[in-house]
PDB file of C-alpha atoms and ligand atoms in Angstrom:
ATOM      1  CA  UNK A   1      -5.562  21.649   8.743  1.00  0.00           C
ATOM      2  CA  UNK A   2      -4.692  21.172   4.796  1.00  0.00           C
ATOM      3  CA  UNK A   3      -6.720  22.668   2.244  1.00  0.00           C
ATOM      4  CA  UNK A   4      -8.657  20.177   0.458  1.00  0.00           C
ATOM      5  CA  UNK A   5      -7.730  18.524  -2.638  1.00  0.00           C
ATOM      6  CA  UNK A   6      -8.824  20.533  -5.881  1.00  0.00           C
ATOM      7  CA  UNK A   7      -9.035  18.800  -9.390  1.00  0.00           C
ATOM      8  CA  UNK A   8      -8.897  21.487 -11.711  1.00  0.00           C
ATOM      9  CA  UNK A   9      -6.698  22.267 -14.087  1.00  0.00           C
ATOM     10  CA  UNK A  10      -6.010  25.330 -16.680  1.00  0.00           C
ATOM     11  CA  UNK A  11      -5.933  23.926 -20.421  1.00  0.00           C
ATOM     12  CA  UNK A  12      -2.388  25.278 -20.630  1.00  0.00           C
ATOM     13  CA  UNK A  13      -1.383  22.813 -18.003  1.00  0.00           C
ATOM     14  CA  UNK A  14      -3.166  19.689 -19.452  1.00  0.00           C
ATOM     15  CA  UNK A  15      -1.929  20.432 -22.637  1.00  0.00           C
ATOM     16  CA  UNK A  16       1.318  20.860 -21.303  1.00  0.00           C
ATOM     17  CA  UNK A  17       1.304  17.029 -19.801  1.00  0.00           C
ATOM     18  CA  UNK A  18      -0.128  15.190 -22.341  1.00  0.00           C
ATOM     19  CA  UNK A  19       2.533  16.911 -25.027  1.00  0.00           C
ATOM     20  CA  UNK A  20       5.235  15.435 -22.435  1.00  0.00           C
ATOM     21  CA  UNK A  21       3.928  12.271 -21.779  1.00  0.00           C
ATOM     22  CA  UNK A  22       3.647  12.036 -26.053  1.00  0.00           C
ATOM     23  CA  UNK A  23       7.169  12.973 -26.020  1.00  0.00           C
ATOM     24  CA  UNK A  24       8.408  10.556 -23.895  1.00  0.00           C
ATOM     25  CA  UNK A  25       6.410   7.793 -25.318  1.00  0.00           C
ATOM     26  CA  UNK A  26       7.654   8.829 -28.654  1.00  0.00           C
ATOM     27  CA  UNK A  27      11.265   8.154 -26.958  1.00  0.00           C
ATOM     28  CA  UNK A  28      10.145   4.322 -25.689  1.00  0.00           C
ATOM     29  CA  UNK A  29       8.841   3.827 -29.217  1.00  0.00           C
ATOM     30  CA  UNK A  30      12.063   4.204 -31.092  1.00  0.00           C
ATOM     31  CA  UNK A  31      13.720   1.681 -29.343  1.00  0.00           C
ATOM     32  CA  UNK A  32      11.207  -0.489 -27.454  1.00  0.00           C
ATOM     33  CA  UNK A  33      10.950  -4.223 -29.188  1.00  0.00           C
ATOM     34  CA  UNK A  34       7.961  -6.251 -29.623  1.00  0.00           C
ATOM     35  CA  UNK A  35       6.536  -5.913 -25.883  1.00  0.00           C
ATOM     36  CA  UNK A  36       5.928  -2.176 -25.079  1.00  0.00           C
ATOM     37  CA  UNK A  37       7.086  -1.683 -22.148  1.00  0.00           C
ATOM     38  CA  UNK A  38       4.599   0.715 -19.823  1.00  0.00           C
ATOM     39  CA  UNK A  39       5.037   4.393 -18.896  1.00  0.00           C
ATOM     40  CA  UNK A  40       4.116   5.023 -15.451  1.00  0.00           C
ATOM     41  CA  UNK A  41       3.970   9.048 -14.696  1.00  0.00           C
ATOM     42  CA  UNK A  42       5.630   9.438 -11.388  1.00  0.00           C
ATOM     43  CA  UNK A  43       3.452  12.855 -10.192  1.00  0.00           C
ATOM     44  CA  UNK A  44       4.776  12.664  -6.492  1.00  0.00           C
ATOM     45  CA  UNK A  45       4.834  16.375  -5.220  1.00  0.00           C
ATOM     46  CA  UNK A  46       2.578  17.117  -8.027  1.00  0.00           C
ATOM     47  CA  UNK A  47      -1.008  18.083  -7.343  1.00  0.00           C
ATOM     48  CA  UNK A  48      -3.745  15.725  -7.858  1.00  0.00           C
ATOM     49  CA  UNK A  49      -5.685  18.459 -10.874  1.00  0.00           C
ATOM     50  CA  UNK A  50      -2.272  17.128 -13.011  1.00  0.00           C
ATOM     51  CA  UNK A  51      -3.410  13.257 -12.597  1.00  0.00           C
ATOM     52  CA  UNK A  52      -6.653  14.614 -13.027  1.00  0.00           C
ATOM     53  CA  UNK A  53      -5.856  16.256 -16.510  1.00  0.00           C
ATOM     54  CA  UNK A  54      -3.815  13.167 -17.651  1.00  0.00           C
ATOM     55  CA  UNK A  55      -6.628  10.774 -16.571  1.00  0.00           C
ATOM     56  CA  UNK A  56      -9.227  13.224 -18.617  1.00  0.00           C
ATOM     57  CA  UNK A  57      -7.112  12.074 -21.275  1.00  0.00           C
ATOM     58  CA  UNK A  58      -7.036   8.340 -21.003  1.00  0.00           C
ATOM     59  CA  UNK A  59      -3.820   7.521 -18.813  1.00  0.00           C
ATOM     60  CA  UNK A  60      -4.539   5.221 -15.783  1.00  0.00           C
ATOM     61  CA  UNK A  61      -1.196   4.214 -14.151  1.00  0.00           C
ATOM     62  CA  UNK A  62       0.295   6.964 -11.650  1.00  0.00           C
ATOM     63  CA  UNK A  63       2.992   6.456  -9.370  1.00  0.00           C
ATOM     64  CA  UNK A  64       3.650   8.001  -6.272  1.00  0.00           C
ATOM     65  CA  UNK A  65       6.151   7.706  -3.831  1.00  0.00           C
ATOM     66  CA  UNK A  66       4.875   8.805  -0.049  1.00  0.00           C
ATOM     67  CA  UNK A  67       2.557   6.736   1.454  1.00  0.00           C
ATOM     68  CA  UNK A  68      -0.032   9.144   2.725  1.00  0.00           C
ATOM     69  CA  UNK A  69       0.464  10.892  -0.173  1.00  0.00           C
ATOM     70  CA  UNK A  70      -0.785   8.803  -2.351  1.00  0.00           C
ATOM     71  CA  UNK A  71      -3.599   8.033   0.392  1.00  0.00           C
ATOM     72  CA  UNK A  72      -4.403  11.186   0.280  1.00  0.00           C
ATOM     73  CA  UNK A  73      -4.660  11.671  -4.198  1.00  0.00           C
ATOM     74  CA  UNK A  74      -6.540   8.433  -4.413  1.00  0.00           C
ATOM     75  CA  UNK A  75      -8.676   9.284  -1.876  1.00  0.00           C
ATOM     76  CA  UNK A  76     -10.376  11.996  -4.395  1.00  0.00           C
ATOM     77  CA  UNK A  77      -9.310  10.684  -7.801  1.00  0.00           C
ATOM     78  CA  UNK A  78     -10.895   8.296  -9.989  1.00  0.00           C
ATOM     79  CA  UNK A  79     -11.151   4.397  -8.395  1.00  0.00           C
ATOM     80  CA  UNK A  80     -10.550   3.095 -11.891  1.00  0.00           C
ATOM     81  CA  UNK A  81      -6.828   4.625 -11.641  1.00  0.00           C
ATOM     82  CA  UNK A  82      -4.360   1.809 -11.125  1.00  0.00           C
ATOM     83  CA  UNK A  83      -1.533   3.204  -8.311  1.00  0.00           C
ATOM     84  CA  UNK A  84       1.877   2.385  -8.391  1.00  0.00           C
ATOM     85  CA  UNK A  85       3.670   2.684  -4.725  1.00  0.00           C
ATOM     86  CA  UNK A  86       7.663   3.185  -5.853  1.00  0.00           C
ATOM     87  CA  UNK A  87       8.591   4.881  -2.206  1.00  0.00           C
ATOM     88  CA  UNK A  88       9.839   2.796   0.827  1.00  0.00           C
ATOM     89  CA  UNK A  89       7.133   1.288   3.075  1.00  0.00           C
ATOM     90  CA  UNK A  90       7.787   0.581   6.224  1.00  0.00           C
ATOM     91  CA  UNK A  91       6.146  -2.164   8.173  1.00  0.00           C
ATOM     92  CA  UNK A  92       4.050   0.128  10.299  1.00  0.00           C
ATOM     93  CA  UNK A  93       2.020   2.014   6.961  1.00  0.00           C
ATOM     94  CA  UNK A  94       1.488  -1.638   5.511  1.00  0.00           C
ATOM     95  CA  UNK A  95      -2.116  -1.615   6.825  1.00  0.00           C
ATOM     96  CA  UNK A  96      -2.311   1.882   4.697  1.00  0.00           C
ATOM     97  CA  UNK A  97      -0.952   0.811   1.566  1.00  0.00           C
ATOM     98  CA  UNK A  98      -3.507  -2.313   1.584  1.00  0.00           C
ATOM     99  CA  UNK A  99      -6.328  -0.189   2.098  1.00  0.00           C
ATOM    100  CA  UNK A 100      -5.565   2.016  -0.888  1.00  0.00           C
ATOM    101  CA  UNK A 101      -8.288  -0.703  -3.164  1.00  0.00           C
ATOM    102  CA  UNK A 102      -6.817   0.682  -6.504  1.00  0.00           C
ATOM    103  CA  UNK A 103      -3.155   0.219  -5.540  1.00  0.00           C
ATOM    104  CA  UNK A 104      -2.181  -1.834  -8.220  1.00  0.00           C
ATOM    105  CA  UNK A 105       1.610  -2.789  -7.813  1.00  0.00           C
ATOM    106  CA  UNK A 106       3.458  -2.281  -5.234  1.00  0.00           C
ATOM    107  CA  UNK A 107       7.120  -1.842  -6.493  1.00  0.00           C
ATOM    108  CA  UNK A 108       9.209  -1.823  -3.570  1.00  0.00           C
ATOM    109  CA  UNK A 109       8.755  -5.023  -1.757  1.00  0.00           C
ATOM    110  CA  UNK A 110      11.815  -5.819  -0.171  1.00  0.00           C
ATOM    111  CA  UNK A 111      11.246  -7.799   3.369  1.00  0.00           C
ATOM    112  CA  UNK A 112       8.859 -10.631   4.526  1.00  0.00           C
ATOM    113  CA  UNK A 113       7.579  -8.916   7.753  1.00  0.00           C
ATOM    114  CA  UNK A 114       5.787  -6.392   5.362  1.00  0.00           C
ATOM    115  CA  UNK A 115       4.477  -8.925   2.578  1.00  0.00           C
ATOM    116  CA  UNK A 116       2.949 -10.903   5.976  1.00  0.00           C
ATOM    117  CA  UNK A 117       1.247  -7.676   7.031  1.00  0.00           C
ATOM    118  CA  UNK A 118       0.361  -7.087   3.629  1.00  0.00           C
ATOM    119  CA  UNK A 119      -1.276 -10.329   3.205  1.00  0.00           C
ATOM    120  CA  UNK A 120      -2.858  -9.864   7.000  1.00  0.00           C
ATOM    121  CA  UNK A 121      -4.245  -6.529   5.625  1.00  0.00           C
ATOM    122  CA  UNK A 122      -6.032  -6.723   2.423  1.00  0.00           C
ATOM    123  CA  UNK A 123      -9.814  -7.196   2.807  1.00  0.00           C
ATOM    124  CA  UNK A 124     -10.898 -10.677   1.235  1.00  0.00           C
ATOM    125  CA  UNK A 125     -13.382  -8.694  -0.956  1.00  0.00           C
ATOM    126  CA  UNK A 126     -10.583  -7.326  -3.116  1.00  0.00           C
ATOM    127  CA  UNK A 127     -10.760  -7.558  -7.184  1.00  0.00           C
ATOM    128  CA  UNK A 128      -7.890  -8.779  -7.576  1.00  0.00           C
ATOM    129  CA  UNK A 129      -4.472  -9.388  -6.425  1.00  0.00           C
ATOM    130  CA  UNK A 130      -2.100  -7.048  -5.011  1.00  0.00           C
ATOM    131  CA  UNK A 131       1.035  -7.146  -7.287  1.00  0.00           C
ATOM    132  CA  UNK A 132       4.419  -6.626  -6.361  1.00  0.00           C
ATOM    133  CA  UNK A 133       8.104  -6.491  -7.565  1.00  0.00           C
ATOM    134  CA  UNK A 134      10.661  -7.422  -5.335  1.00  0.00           C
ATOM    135  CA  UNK A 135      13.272  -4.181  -4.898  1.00  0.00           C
ATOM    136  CA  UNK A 136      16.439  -5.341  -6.092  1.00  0.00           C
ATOM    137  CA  UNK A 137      19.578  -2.598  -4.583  1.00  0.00           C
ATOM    138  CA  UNK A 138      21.539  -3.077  -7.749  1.00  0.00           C
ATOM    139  CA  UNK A 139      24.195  -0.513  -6.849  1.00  0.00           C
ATOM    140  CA  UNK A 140      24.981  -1.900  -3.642  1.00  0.00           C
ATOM    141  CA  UNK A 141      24.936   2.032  -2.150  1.00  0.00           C
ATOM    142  CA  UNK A 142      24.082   2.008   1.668  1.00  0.00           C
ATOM    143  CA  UNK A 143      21.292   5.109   0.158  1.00  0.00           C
ATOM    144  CA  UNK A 144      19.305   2.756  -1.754  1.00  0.00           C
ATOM    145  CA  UNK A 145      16.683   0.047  -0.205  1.00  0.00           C
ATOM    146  CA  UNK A 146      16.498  -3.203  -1.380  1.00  0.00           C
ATOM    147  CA  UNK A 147      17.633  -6.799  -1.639  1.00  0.00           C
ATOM    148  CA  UNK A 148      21.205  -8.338  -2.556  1.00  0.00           C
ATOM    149  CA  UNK A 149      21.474  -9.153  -6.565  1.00  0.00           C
ATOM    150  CA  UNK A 150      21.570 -12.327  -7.934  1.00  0.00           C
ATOM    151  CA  UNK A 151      24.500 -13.517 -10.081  1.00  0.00           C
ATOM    152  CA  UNK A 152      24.846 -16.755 -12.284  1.00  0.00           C
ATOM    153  CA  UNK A 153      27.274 -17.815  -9.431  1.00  0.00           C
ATOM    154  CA  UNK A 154      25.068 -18.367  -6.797  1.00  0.00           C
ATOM    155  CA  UNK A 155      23.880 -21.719  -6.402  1.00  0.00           C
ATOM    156  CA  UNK A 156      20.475 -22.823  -5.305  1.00  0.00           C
ATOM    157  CA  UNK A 157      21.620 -23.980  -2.595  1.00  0.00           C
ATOM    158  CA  UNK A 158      23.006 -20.926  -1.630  1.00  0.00           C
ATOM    159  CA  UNK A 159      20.649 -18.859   1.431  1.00  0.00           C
ATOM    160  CA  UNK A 160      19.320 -15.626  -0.589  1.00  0.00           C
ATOM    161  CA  UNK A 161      17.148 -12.881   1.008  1.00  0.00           C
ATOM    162  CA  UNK A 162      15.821 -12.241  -2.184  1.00  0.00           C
ATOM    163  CA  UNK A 163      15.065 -15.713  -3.234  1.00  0.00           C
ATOM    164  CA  UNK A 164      13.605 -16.353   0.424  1.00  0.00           C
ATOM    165  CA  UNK A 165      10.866 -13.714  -0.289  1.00  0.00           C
ATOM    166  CA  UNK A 166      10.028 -14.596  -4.085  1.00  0.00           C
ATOM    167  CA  UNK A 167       9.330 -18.111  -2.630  1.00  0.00           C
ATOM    168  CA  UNK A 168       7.520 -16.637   0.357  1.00  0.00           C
ATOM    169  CA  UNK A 169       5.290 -14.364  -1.524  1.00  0.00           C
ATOM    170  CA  UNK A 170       4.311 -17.387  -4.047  1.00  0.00           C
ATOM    171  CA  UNK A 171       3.874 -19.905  -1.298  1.00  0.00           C
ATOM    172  CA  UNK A 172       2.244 -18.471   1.958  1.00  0.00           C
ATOM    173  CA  UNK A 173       1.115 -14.571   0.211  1.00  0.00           C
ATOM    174  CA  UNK A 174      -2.090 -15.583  -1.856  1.00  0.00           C
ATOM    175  CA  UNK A 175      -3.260 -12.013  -2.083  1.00  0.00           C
ATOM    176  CA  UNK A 176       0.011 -11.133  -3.678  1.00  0.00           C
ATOM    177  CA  UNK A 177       1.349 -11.505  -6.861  1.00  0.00           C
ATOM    178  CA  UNK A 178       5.155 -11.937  -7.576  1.00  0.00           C
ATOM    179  CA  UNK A 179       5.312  -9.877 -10.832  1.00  0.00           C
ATOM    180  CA  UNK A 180       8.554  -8.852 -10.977  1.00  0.00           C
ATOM    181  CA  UNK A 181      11.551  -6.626 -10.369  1.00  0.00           C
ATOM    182  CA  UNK A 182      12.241  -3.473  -9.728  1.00  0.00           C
ATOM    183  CA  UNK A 183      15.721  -1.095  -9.536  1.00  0.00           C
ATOM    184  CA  UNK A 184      16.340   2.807  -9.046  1.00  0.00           C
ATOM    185  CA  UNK A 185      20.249   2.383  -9.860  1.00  0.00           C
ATOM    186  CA  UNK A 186      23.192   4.916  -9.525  1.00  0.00           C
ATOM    187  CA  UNK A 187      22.900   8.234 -10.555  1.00  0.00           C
ATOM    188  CA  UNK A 188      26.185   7.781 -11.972  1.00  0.00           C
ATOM    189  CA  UNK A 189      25.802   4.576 -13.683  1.00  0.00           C
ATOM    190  CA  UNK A 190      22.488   6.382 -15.491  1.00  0.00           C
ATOM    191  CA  UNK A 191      24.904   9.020 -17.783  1.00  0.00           C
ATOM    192  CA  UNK A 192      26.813   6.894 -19.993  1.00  0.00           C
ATOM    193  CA  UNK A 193      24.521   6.183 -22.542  1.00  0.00           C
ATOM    194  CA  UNK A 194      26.947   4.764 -25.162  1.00  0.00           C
ATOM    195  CA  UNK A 195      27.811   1.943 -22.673  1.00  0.00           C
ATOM    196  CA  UNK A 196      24.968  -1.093 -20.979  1.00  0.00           C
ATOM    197  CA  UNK A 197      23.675   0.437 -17.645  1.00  0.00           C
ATOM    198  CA  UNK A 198      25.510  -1.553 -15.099  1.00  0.00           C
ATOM    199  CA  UNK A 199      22.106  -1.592 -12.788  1.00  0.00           C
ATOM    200  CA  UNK A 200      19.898  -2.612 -15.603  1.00  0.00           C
ATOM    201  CA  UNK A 201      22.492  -5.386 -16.993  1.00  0.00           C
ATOM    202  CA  UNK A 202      22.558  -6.524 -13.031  1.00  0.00           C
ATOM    203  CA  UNK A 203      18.428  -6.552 -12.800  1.00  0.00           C
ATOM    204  CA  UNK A 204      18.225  -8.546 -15.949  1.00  0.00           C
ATOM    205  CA  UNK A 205      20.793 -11.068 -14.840  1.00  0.00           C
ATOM    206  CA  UNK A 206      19.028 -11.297 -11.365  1.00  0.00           C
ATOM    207  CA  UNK A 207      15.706 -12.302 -13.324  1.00  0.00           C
ATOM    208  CA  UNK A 208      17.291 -15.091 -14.895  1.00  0.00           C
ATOM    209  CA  UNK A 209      18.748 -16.418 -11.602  1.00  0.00           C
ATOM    210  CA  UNK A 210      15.569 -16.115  -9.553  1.00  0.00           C
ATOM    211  CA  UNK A 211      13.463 -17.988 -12.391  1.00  0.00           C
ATOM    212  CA  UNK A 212      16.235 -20.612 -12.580  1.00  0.00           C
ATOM    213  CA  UNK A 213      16.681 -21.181  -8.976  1.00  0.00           C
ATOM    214  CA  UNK A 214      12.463 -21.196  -8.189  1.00  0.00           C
ATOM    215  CA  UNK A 215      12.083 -23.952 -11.320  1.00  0.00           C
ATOM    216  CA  UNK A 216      15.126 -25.551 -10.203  1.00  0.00           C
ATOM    217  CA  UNK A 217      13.383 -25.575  -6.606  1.00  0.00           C
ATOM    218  CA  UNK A 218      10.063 -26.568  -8.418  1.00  0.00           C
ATOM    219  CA  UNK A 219       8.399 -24.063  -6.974  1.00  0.00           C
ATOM    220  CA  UNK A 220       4.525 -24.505  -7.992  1.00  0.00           C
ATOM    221  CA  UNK A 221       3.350 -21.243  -9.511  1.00  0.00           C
ATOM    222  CA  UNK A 222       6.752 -19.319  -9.979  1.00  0.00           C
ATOM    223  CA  UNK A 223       6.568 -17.451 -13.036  1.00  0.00           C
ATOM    224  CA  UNK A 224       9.203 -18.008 -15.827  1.00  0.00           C
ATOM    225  CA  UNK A 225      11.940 -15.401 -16.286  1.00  0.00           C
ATOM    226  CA  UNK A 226      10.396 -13.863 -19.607  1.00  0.00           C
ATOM    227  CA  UNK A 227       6.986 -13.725 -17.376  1.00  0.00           C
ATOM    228  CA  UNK A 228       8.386 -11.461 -14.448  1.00  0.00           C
ATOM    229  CA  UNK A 229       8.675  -8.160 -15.439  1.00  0.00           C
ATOM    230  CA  UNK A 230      11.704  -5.694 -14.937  1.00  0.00           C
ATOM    231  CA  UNK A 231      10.690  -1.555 -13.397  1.00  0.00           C
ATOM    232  CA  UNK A 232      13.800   0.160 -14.319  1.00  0.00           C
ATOM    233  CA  UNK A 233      13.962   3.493 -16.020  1.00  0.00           C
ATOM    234  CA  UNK A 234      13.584   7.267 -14.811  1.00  0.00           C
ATOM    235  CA  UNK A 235      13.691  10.835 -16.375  1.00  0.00           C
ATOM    236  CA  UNK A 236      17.324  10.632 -16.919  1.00  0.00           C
ATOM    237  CA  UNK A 237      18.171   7.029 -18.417  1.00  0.00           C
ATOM    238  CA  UNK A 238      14.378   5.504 -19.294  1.00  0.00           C
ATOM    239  CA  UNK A 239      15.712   5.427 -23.084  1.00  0.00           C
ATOM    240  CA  UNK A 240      18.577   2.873 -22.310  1.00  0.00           C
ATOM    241  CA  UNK A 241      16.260   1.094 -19.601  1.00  0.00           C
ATOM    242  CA  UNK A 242      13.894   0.344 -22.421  1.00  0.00           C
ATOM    243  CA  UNK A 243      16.945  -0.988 -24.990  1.00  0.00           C
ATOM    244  CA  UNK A 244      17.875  -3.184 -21.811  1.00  0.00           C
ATOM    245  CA  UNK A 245      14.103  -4.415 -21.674  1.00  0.00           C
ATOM    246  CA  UNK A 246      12.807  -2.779 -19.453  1.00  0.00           C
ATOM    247  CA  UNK A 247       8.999  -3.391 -18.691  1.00  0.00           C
ATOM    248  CA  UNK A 248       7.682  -0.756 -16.800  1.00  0.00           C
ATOM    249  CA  UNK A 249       9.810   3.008 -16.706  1.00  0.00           C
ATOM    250  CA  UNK A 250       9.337   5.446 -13.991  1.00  0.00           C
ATOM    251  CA  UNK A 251       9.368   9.357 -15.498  1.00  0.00           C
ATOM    252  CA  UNK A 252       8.530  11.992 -13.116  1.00  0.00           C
ATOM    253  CA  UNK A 253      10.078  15.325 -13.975  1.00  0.00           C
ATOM    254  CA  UNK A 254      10.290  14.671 -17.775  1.00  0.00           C
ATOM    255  CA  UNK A 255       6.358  14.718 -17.442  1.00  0.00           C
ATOM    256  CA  UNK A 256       5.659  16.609 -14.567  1.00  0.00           C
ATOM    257  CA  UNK A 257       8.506  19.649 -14.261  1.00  0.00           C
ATOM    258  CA  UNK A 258      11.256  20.093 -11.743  1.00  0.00           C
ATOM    259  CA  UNK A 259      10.163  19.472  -8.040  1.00  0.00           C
ATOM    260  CA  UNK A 260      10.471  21.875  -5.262  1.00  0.00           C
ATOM    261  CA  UNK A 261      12.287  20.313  -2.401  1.00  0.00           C
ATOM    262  CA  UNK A 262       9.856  18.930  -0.415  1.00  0.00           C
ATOM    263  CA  UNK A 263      10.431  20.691   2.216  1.00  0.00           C
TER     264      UNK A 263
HETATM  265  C1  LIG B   1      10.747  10.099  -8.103  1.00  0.00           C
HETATM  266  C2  LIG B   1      10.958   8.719  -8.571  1.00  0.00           C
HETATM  267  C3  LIG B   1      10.996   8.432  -9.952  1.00  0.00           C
HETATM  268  C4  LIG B   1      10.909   9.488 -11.017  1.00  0.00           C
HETATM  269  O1  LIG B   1      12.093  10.217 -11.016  1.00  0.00           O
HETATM  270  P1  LIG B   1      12.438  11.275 -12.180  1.00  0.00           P
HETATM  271  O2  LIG B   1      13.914  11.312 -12.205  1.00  0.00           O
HETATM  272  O3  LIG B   1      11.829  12.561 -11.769  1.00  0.00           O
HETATM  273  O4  LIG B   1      11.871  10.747 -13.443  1.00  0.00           O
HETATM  274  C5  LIG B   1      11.168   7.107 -10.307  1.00  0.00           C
HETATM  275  N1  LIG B   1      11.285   6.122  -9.392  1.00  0.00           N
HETATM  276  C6  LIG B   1      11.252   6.359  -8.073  1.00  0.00           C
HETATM  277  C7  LIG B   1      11.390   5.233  -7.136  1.00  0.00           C
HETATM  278  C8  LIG B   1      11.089   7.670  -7.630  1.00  0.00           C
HETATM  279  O5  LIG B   1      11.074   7.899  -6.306  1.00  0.00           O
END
């Protein structure tokens, strides 16, 4: 039996978020561009009263990263909050993501046997799309999920995993919506921050290879590369993701605290 969820917070703690997630945004600020690129509190681990006291003041994206987890938090929290699933998902918890209403992007697509029971799975009476970013294994590490890069060598003729799915999703997935990319990266390649991020240079140039390829395909609906947004950015390197152009940046323990192992 688990206790059930509990909302509250203490002032001290809520005050204690929303001073980090100013602090952080402060950070994005001084270097984002034009397009501000969204901060996404990762509060995995974290009890639902601290997405409750950062909700009480304003912030609707949250990101977690186990499935029933995040079952489980937006089960109790607010519908209006718009989930981000950045975890793996296998095949068989498909059915759960989809039935999470206010999951609003699912960042970690990465094979077509779960967009198909995606698409299977969401009820017809949903508001809107389901979006998703491809997972793109930048690093090439046998740790990290995700799909082959793209580089301006291969052709479009060429078989791709990656560009298989993109054109999958757009073609036969019409509750999904292709809206981008998304990398975790070395730990390594994240702590050189007077040189480009190898991962994040490597995302970027996989954009421009996917657009090119799905126009030069004429794919009807594909988006064009400065429509399909990049996720790349944690604690530890979201300052240089955001230089790179980053879209959307992942913080957990810069806003949240350390996290206990989790088990
Ligand atoms: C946990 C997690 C984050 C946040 O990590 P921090 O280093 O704590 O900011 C970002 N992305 C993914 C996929 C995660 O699992």
């Amino acid at each position: 039996m688990s206790e059930p969820i509990s909302l509250e917070y203490t002032p001290d703690r809520a005050t204690e978020l929303k001073e980090n997630m100013v602090s952080v945004q402060e950070e994005i600020d001084a270097v984002a561009g034009s397009s501000k690129p969204r901060l996404v509190p990762i509060s995995k681990i974290k009890p639902a009263s601290d997405i409750k006291a950062l909700y009480d003041a304003g912030y609707r994206h949250f990101g977690e990263n186990y499935i029933q987890e995040m079952v489980d938090k937006a089960e109790v929290l607010p519908k209006d909050i718009k989930w981000h699933f950045v975890g793996s998902l296998q095949s068989n918890k498909s059915k759960l993501a989809a039935s999470v209403s206010n999951l609003y992007l699912l960042e970690t697509l990465s094979s077509q046997k779960v967009a198909d029971l995606l698409q299977k799975s969401i009820p017809s009476d949903r508001e809107s799309k389901l979006n998703v970013y491809l997972q793109v294994n930048t690093s090439g590490e046998d740790s990290k999920s995700g799909l082959s890069p793209l580089t301006s060598s291969s052709s479009a003729s060429s078989s791709s995993e990656l560009v298989d799915l993109a054109i999958h999703v757009i073609e036969h997935c019409p509750s999904l919506n292709l809206l981008g990319l998304m990398t975790i990266g070395s730990f390594e390649a994240s702590h050189d921050p007077s040189k480009p991020n190898p991962d994040f240079e490597t995302l970027k140039e996989t954009r421009k290879e996917l657009a090119r390829i799905l126009q030069e395909k004429d794919v009807k609906g594909a988006k064009k590369e400065e429509e399909l947004e990049l996720s790349m950015g944690m604690s530890a390197d979201f300052v240089q993701a955001v230089k790179e152009g980053s879209n959307s940046v992942r913080v957990g323990t810069r806003i949240f605290g350390e996290r206990p192992k989790k088990h």
